[in-house]
mmCIF file of C-alpha atoms in Angstrom:
data_model
loop_
_atom_site.group_PDB
_atom_site.id
_atom_site.type_symbol
_atom_site.label_atom_id
_atom_site.label_comp_id
_atom_site.label_asym_id
_atom_site.label_seq_id
_atom_site.Cartn_x
_atom_site.Cartn_y
_atom_site.Cartn_z
ATOM 1 C CA MET A 1442 -202.916 162.260 62.398
ATOM 2 C CA LYS A 1443 -200.189 159.894 61.150
ATOM 3 C CA ASP A 1444 -202.372 156.912 62.084
ATOM 4 C CA ILE A 1445 -205.253 158.345 60.081
ATOM 5 C CA ILE A 1446 -203.042 158.847 57.025
ATOM 6 C CA ARG A 1447 -201.500 155.384 57.402
ATOM 7 C CA ASN A 1448 -204.906 153.728 57.757
ATOM 8 C CA GLY A 1449 -206.180 155.658 54.752
ATOM 9 C CA LEU A 1450 -203.268 154.472 52.633
ATOM 10 C CA ILE A 1451 -203.773 150.879 53.759
ATOM 11 C CA LEU A 1452 -207.461 151.080 52.872
ATOM 12 C CA ALA A 1453 -206.645 152.550 49.450
ATOM 13 C CA ILE A 1454 -204.161 149.744 48.760
ATOM 14 C CA ILE A 1455 -206.682 147.093 49.814
ATOM 15 C CA CYS A 1456 -209.330 148.622 47.527
ATOM 16 C CA ALA A 1457 -206.906 148.749 44.602
ATOM 17 C CA VAL A 1458 -205.880 145.111 45.085
ATOM 18 C CA ALA A 1459 -209.519 144.024 45.401
ATOM 19 C CA ALA A 1460 -210.485 145.921 42.244
ATOM 20 C CA GLY A 1461 -207.599 144.349 40.344
ATOM 21 C CA ALA A 1462 -208.533 140.875 41.533
ATOM 22 C CA LEU A 1463 -212.149 141.436 40.518
ATOM 23 C CA ALA A 1464 -211.096 142.586 37.044
ATOM 24 C CA VAL A 1465 -208.934 139.486 36.576
ATOM 25 C CA THR A 1466 -211.772 137.258 37.790
ATOM 26 C CA ASN A 1467 -214.207 138.890 35.359
ATOM 27 C CA ASP A 1468 -211.756 138.427 32.472
ATOM 28 C CA ILE A 1469 -211.312 134.755 33.326
ATOM 29 C CA THR A 1470 -215.068 134.226 33.668
ATOM 30 C CA SER A 1471 -215.708 135.913 30.321
ATOM 31 C CA ALA A 1472 -213.084 133.747 28.617
ATOM 32 C CA VAL A 1473 -214.602 130.586 30.113
ATOM 33 C CA VAL A 1474 -218.091 131.575 28.932
ATOM 34 C CA GLU A 1475 -216.887 132.309 25.394
ATOM 35 C CA ALA A 1476 -214.983 129.004 25.295
ATOM 36 C CA ARG A 1477 -218.157 127.172 26.309
ATOM 37 C CA ILE A 1478 -220.142 128.982 23.611
ATOM 38 C CA TYR A 1479 -217.505 127.998 21.032
ATOM 39 C CA GLU A 1480 -217.706 124.321 22.025
ATOM 40 C CA GLU A 1481 -221.500 124.370 21.907
ATOM 41 C CA THR A 1482 -221.409 126.063 18.504
ATOM 42 C CA VAL A 1483 -219.153 123.355 17.066
ATOM 43 C CA ALA A 1484 -221.446 120.649 18.475
ATOM 44 C CA GLU A 1485 -224.460 122.427 16.977
ATOM 45 C CA LEU A 1486 -222.704 122.651 13.614
ATOM 46 C CA GLU A 1487 -222.292 118.882 13.558
ATOM 47 C CA GLU A 1488 -225.930 118.371 14.545
ATOM 48 C CA LEU A 1489 -227.369 120.724 11.913
ATOM 49 C CA PHE A 1490 -225.264 119.393 9.046
ATOM 50 C CA PRO A 1491 -225.137 115.560 9.275
ATOM 51 C CA ALA A 1492 -222.971 115.318 6.134
ATOM 52 C CA ILE A 1493 -220.263 117.518 7.635
ATOM 53 C CA GLU A 1494 -216.701 116.221 7.412
ATOM 54 C CA ASP A 1495 -214.824 119.445 7.953
ATOM 55 C CA PHE A 1496 -215.422 123.061 8.923
ATOM 56 C CA GLU A 1497 -213.587 126.338 9.229
ATOM 57 C CA GLU A 1498 -214.210 129.567 11.072
ATOM 58 C CA LYS A 1499 -214.252 132.046 8.216
ATOM 59 C CA GLU A 1500 -214.454 135.828 8.052
ATOM 60 C CA VAL A 1501 -215.916 137.634 5.043
ATOM 61 C CA ASP A 1502 -216.089 141.435 5.014
ATOM 62 C CA GLY A 1503 -215.644 141.441 8.782
ATOM 63 C CA TYR A 1504 -218.483 138.954 9.234
ATOM 64 C CA LYS A 1505 -217.661 135.627 10.912
ATOM 65 C CA GLY A 1506 -219.279 132.241 10.485
ATOM 66 C CA PHE A 1507 -218.547 128.534 10.852
ATOM 67 C CA VAL A 1508 -218.581 127.093 7.331
ATOM 68 C CA ALA A 1509 -219.365 123.385 6.911
ATOM 69 C CA TYR A 1510 -218.044 121.117 4.134
ATOM 70 C CA ASP A 1511 -218.893 117.558 3.103
ATOM 71 C CA ALA A 1512 -216.434 114.729 2.377
ATOM 72 C CA ASP A 1513 -215.776 116.122 -1.117
ATOM 73 C CA GLY A 1514 -215.019 119.583 0.208
ATOM 74 C CA ASN A 1515 -218.305 121.040 -1.002
ATOM 75 C CA TYR A 1516 -219.903 123.893 0.920
ATOM 76 C CA ILE A 1517 -223.034 122.608 2.669
ATOM 77 C CA GLY A 1518 -223.927 125.428 5.022
ATOM 78 C CA VAL A 1519 -222.892 127.940 7.626
ATOM 79 C CA LEU A 1520 -223.624 128.645 11.267
ATOM 80 C CA ALA A 1521 -223.244 132.239 12.436
ATOM 81 C CA GLU A 1522 -224.130 134.273 15.487
ATOM 82 C CA GLY A 1523 -226.722 137.020 15.277
ATOM 83 C CA ARG A 1524 -227.848 139.642 17.759
ATOM 84 C CA THR A 1525 -231.081 141.513 18.194
ATOM 85 C CA GLU A 1526 -232.479 143.844 20.829
ATOM 86 C CA GLY A 1527 -235.313 142.337 22.846
ATOM 87 C CA TYR A 1528 -237.391 143.635 25.742
ATOM 88 C CA GLY A 1529 -234.757 142.804 28.355
ATOM 89 C CA GLY A 1530 -231.636 143.574 26.346
ATOM 90 C CA THR A 1531 -229.488 141.926 23.698
ATOM 91 C CA ILE A 1532 -230.502 138.468 22.482
ATOM 92 C CA ARG A 1533 -227.652 136.377 21.059
ATOM 93 C CA PHE A 1534 -228.584 133.489 18.791
ATOM 94 C CA ASN A 1535 -227.031 131.033 16.356
ATOM 95 C CA LEU A 1536 -228.541 130.661 12.895
ATOM 96 C CA GLY A 1537 -227.797 127.686 10.662
ATOM 97 C CA VAL A 1538 -228.386 128.058 6.914
ATOM 98 C CA ASN A 1539 -227.824 125.332 4.313
ATOM 99 C CA ASP A 1540 -226.342 125.670 0.829
ATOM 100 C CA GLU A 1541 -229.800 126.382 -0.605
ATOM 101 C CA GLY A 1542 -230.272 129.396 1.643
ATOM 102 C CA GLU A 1543 -232.803 127.708 3.919
ATOM 103 C CA ILE A 1544 -232.783 127.904 7.704
ATOM 104 C CA VAL A 1545 -231.951 124.552 9.282
ATOM 105 C CA GLY A 1546 -231.862 125.652 12.896
ATOM 106 C CA VAL A 1547 -232.004 128.520 15.382
ATOM 107 C CA THR A 1548 -230.781 128.399 18.971
ATOM 108 C CA VAL A 1549 -230.649 131.156 21.565
ATOM 109 C CA ILE A 1550 -227.201 131.578 23.129
ATOM 110 C CA SER A 1551 -228.107 134.143 25.767
ATOM 111 C CA GLN A 1552 -231.046 136.394 26.619
ATOM 112 C CA SER A 1553 -232.542 138.421 29.471
ATOM 113 C CA GLU A 1554 -236.209 138.349 28.524
ATOM 114 C CA THR A 1555 -238.959 138.154 31.141
ATOM 115 C CA ALA A 1556 -239.259 134.680 32.654
ATOM 116 C CA GLY A 1557 -242.505 132.982 31.716
ATOM 117 C CA LEU A 1558 -243.208 135.508 28.951
ATOM 118 C CA GLY A 1559 -240.407 136.746 26.704
ATOM 119 C CA ASP A 1560 -238.263 133.683 27.300
ATOM 120 C CA VAL A 1561 -240.688 131.789 25.058
ATOM 121 C CA ILE A 1562 -238.082 132.566 22.375
ATOM 122 C CA THR A 1563 -235.891 129.821 23.850
ATOM 123 C CA ARG A 1564 -238.522 127.079 23.481
ATOM 124 C CA ALA A 1565 -237.915 124.442 20.843
ATOM 125 C CA ASP A 1566 -241.481 124.591 19.515
ATOM 126 C CA TYR A 1567 -241.123 128.337 18.947
ATOM 127 C CA LEU A 1568 -237.711 128.158 17.265
ATOM 128 C CA GLU A 1569 -238.783 125.278 15.009
ATOM 129 C CA GLN A 1570 -241.107 127.684 13.191
ATOM 130 C CA PHE A 1571 -238.071 129.231 11.483
ATOM 131 C CA GLU A 1572 -236.848 125.965 9.984
ATOM 132 C CA GLY A 1573 -237.222 125.579 6.232
ATOM 133 C CA LEU A 1574 -237.736 129.301 5.630
ATOM 134 C CA GLY A 1575 -235.604 131.218 3.137
ATOM 135 C CA LEU A 1576 -235.160 134.688 1.702
ATOM 136 C CA GLU A 1577 -238.156 134.280 -0.563
ATOM 137 C CA ASP A 1578 -240.364 133.845 2.502
ATOM 138 C CA ASN A 1579 -241.721 136.646 4.632
ATOM 139 C CA ILE A 1580 -240.645 135.230 7.977
ATOM 140 C CA ALA A 1581 -243.219 137.317 9.850
ATOM 141 C CA ASP A 1582 -245.955 135.413 7.996
ATOM 142 C CA HIS A 1583 -244.686 132.064 9.274
ATOM 143 C CA VAL A 1584 -243.494 132.732 12.833
ATOM 144 C CA ASP A 1585 -245.912 133.702 15.593
ATOM 145 C CA VAL A 1586 -245.815 137.046 17.372
ATOM 146 C CA ILE A 1587 -246.938 135.869 20.799
ATOM 147 C CA SER A 1588 -249.251 137.920 23.000
ATOM 148 C CA GLY A 1589 -247.482 138.902 26.215
ATOM 149 C CA ALA A 1590 -244.115 138.490 24.497
ATOM 150 C CA THR A 1591 -244.636 140.784 21.528
ATOM 151 C CA VAL A 1592 -241.338 142.659 21.758
ATOM 152 C CA SER A 1593 -239.274 139.512 22.308
ATOM 153 C CA THR A 1594 -240.844 137.524 19.482
ATOM 154 C CA ARG A 1595 -240.781 140.456 17.052
ATOM 155 C CA ALA A 1596 -237.111 140.964 17.910
ATOM 156 C CA MET A 1597 -236.344 137.341 17.045
ATOM 157 C CA ILE A 1598 -238.223 137.553 13.748
ATOM 158 C CA ASN A 1599 -236.409 140.749 12.744
ATOM 159 C CA GLY A 1600 -233.047 139.452 13.947
ATOM 160 C CA VAL A 1601 -233.284 136.114 12.152
ATOM 161 C CA GLU A 1602 -234.479 137.765 8.941
ATOM 162 C CA SER A 1603 -231.549 140.198 8.999
ATOM 163 C CA GLU A 1604 -229.012 137.497 9.887
ATOM 164 C CA LEU A 1605 -230.301 135.203 7.133
ATOM 165 C CA MET A 1606 -229.645 137.871 4.519
ATOM 166 C CA GLU A 1607 -226.151 138.535 5.886
ATOM 167 C CA ILE A 1608 -225.269 134.834 5.750
ATOM 168 C CA VAL A 1609 -226.491 134.351 2.187
ATOM 169 C CA LEU A 1610 -224.796 137.545 0.997
ATOM 170 C CA ARG A 1611 -221.401 136.579 2.399
ATOM 171 C CA PHE A 1612 -221.278 132.799 2.342
ATOM 172 C CA GLY A 1613 -223.950 131.644 -0.091
ATOM 173 C CA ASP A 1614 -225.348 132.761 -3.428
ATOM 174 C CA ALA A 1615 -225.486 136.559 -3.273
ATOM 175 C CA ASP A 1616 -227.628 136.568 -6.424
ATOM 176 C CA ALA A 1617 -230.339 134.822 -4.407
ATOM 177 C CA VAL A 1618 -230.804 137.893 -2.227
ATOM 178 C CA PRO A 1619 -233.884 139.702 -3.517
ATOM 179 C CA ASP A 1620 -233.601 143.370 -4.350
ATOM 180 C CA ALA A 1621 -235.097 145.652 -1.755
ATOM 181 C CA PRO A 1622 -238.587 146.713 -2.803
ATOM 182 C CA THR A 1623 -238.702 150.209 -4.234
ATOM 183 C CA VAL A 1624 -241.256 152.740 -5.395
ATOM 184 C CA ASP A 1625 -241.049 154.661 -8.662
ATOM 185 C CA MET A 1626 -241.401 158.170 -7.285
ATOM 186 C CA ASP A 1627 -241.862 159.608 -10.773
ATOM 187 C CA ALA A 1628 -244.960 157.478 -11.281
ATOM 188 C CA LEU A 1629 -246.785 158.485 -8.099
ATOM 189 C CA GLU A 1630 -250.292 159.793 -8.571
ATOM 190 C CA ASP A 1631 -251.678 162.493 -6.309
ATOM 191 C CA GLY A 1632 -253.739 161.203 -3.419
ATOM 192 C CA THR A 1633 -253.603 159.856 0.121
ATOM 193 C CA TYR A 1634 -252.333 156.339 0.702
ATOM 194 C CA THR A 1635 -252.416 154.129 3.802
ATOM 195 C CA GLY A 1636 -249.886 151.457 4.709
ATOM 196 C CA THR A 1637 -248.978 149.253 7.670
ATOM 197 C CA ALA A 1638 -245.778 147.450 8.671
ATOM 198 C CA SER A 1639 -244.190 145.887 11.741
ATOM 199 C CA GLY A 1640 -242.456 148.283 14.117
ATOM 200 C CA PHE A 1641 -240.489 147.425 17.250
ATOM 201 C CA LYS A 1642 -243.388 146.485 19.541
ATOM 202 C CA SER A 1643 -246.408 146.817 17.283
ATOM 203 C CA ASP A 1644 -247.698 147.460 13.799
ATOM 204 C CA VAL A 1645 -247.188 151.000 12.513
ATOM 205 C CA THR A 1646 -249.811 152.580 10.247
ATOM 206 C CA VAL A 1647 -249.203 155.721 8.215
ATOM 207 C CA GLU A 1648 -251.038 157.978 5.808
ATOM 208 C CA VAL A 1649 -248.930 159.332 2.965
ATOM 209 C CA THR A 1650 -250.044 162.371 0.985
ATOM 210 C CA VAL A 1651 -248.769 162.816 -2.565
ATOM 211 C CA SER A 1652 -249.280 166.152 -4.300
ATOM 212 C CA GLY A 1653 -247.731 167.359 -7.527
ATOM 213 C CA GLY A 1654 -245.993 164.013 -7.874
ATOM 214 C CA GLU A 1655 -244.130 164.424 -4.576
ATOM 215 C CA ILE A 1656 -244.566 163.148 -1.033
ATOM 216 C CA THR A 1657 -245.740 166.184 0.893
ATOM 217 C CA GLU A 1658 -246.891 164.695 4.183
ATOM 218 C CA ILE A 1659 -246.546 161.491 6.204
ATOM 219 C CA THR A 1660 -248.725 161.029 9.269
ATOM 220 C CA VAL A 1661 -248.516 158.133 11.707
ATOM 221 C CA THR A 1662 -252.096 157.192 12.519
ATOM 222 C CA ASP A 1663 -251.511 154.184 14.756
ATOM 223 C CA HIS A 1664 -248.698 152.509 16.688
ATOM 224 C CA ASP A 1665 -247.960 151.097 20.131
ATOM 225 C CA ASP A 1666 -244.179 151.381 20.177
ATOM 226 C CA THR A 1667 -242.357 153.035 23.094
ATOM 227 C CA PRO A 1668 -243.388 156.730 22.890
ATOM 228 C CA GLY A 1669 -239.990 158.343 23.503
ATOM 229 C CA ILE A 1670 -238.148 156.033 21.142
ATOM 230 C CA PHE A 1671 -240.845 156.349 18.495
ATOM 231 C CA ALA A 1672 -240.630 160.136 18.684
ATOM 232 C CA ASP A 1673 -236.941 159.866 17.776
ATOM 233 C CA ALA A 1674 -237.744 157.408 14.986
ATOM 234 C CA GLU A 1675 -240.104 159.904 13.360
ATOM 235 C CA GLN A 1676 -237.015 161.753 12.112
ATOM 236 C CA VAL A 1677 -237.150 159.378 9.136
ATOM 237 C CA ILE A 1678 -240.405 161.057 8.079
ATOM 238 C CA ASP A 1679 -238.624 164.378 7.563
ATOM 239 C CA ASP A 1680 -235.774 162.579 5.805
ATOM 240 C CA ILE A 1681 -238.093 160.736 3.404
ATOM 241 C CA ILE A 1682 -239.883 163.957 2.481
ATOM 242 C CA ALA A 1683 -236.625 165.905 2.113
ATOM 243 C CA GLU A 1684 -234.969 163.231 -0.022
ATOM 244 C CA GLN A 1685 -238.158 162.123 -1.806
ATOM 245 C CA SER A 1686 -236.786 158.642 -1.288
ATOM 246 C CA LEU A 1687 -237.163 155.686 1.051
ATOM 247 C CA ASP A 1688 -233.418 155.136 0.955
ATOM 248 C CA VAL A 1689 -232.785 156.960 4.234
ATOM 249 C CA ASP A 1690 -230.990 155.766 7.356
ATOM 250 C CA ALA A 1691 -232.839 154.395 10.354
ATOM 251 C CA VAL A 1692 -232.438 156.422 13.541
ATOM 252 C CA SER A 1693 -229.793 155.026 15.898
ATOM 253 C CA GLN A 1694 -231.309 153.483 19.061
ATOM 254 C CA ALA A 1695 -234.710 153.474 17.336
ATOM 255 C CA THR A 1696 -234.029 151.093 14.467
ATOM 256 C CA GLY A 1697 -237.127 148.913 14.855
ATOM 257 C CA SER A 1698 -239.528 151.846 14.933
ATOM 258 C CA SER A 1699 -237.658 153.654 12.131
ATOM 259 C CA ASN A 1700 -237.874 150.649 9.848
ATOM 260 C CA GLY A 1701 -241.526 150.236 10.773
ATOM 261 C CA ILE A 1702 -242.264 153.758 9.535
ATOM 262 C CA LYS A 1703 -240.202 153.322 6.364
ATOM 263 C CA ASN A 1704 -241.819 149.987 5.500
ATOM 264 C CA ALA A 1705 -245.301 151.331 6.226
ATOM 265 C CA VAL A 1706 -244.649 154.192 3.782
ATOM 266 C CA LEU A 1707 -243.354 151.683 1.247
ATOM 267 C CA ASN A 1708 -246.455 149.517 1.625
ATOM 268 C CA ALA A 1709 -248.669 152.566 1.243
ATOM 269 C CA LEU A 1710 -247.035 153.729 -1.978
ATOM 270 C CA ALA A 1711 -246.622 150.254 -3.473
ATOM 271 C CA GLN A 1712 -250.377 149.706 -3.706
#
């Protein structure tokens, strides 16, 4: 019996030591990876902004970016990391934006998209489509959604568009950020309206019924998003009707589909 207890204790100690060693190894590996990403980011900063003479890692409202300056100390652009949810998980990317609010470069830092399909987002010819675009452009009109990699390419479009706005708001000319489109609810005429917008995996089409000057019904007539997630996203329909407003929160874990529904309603009523 004593041998059994002794052997059990020895085994427990060995397991504890092994677990501790593994944790330390993981911490070291993570630190090495992040250090490599930092070095690559600095090199990318110098490549994207040829006139750069100095830079600083700056934080504005909790948002971090590498800000580039020319020889006279003038702001010439910023490089910041963005994240978006793809088919295989989180996609991390760097987005470079110049002082005029135009994209000068996009690179993917890490991704787990399907090899030969979703990983098209890492190809130079795909990423080059973003260059030269700004807030006044509808990025989805200029960057391809690729068949067989719909979720991955839509995720990049949505992620870059969101990151671009964040960069301009915090580091550039905030006045250049266009106001979110709105609908004058008081001016709505009774009738049924149809609108379409991009969801997470597909376009989302809705029919919106207005009666007595109020939104009384919203019906999704077409979509190809993930059924379970989309069912959660449809909570925004009840919220829009209850609030008689499009200024409602997207559903957590169903952001892409939620925004697809909201934007489809907006497009329907903005006709």
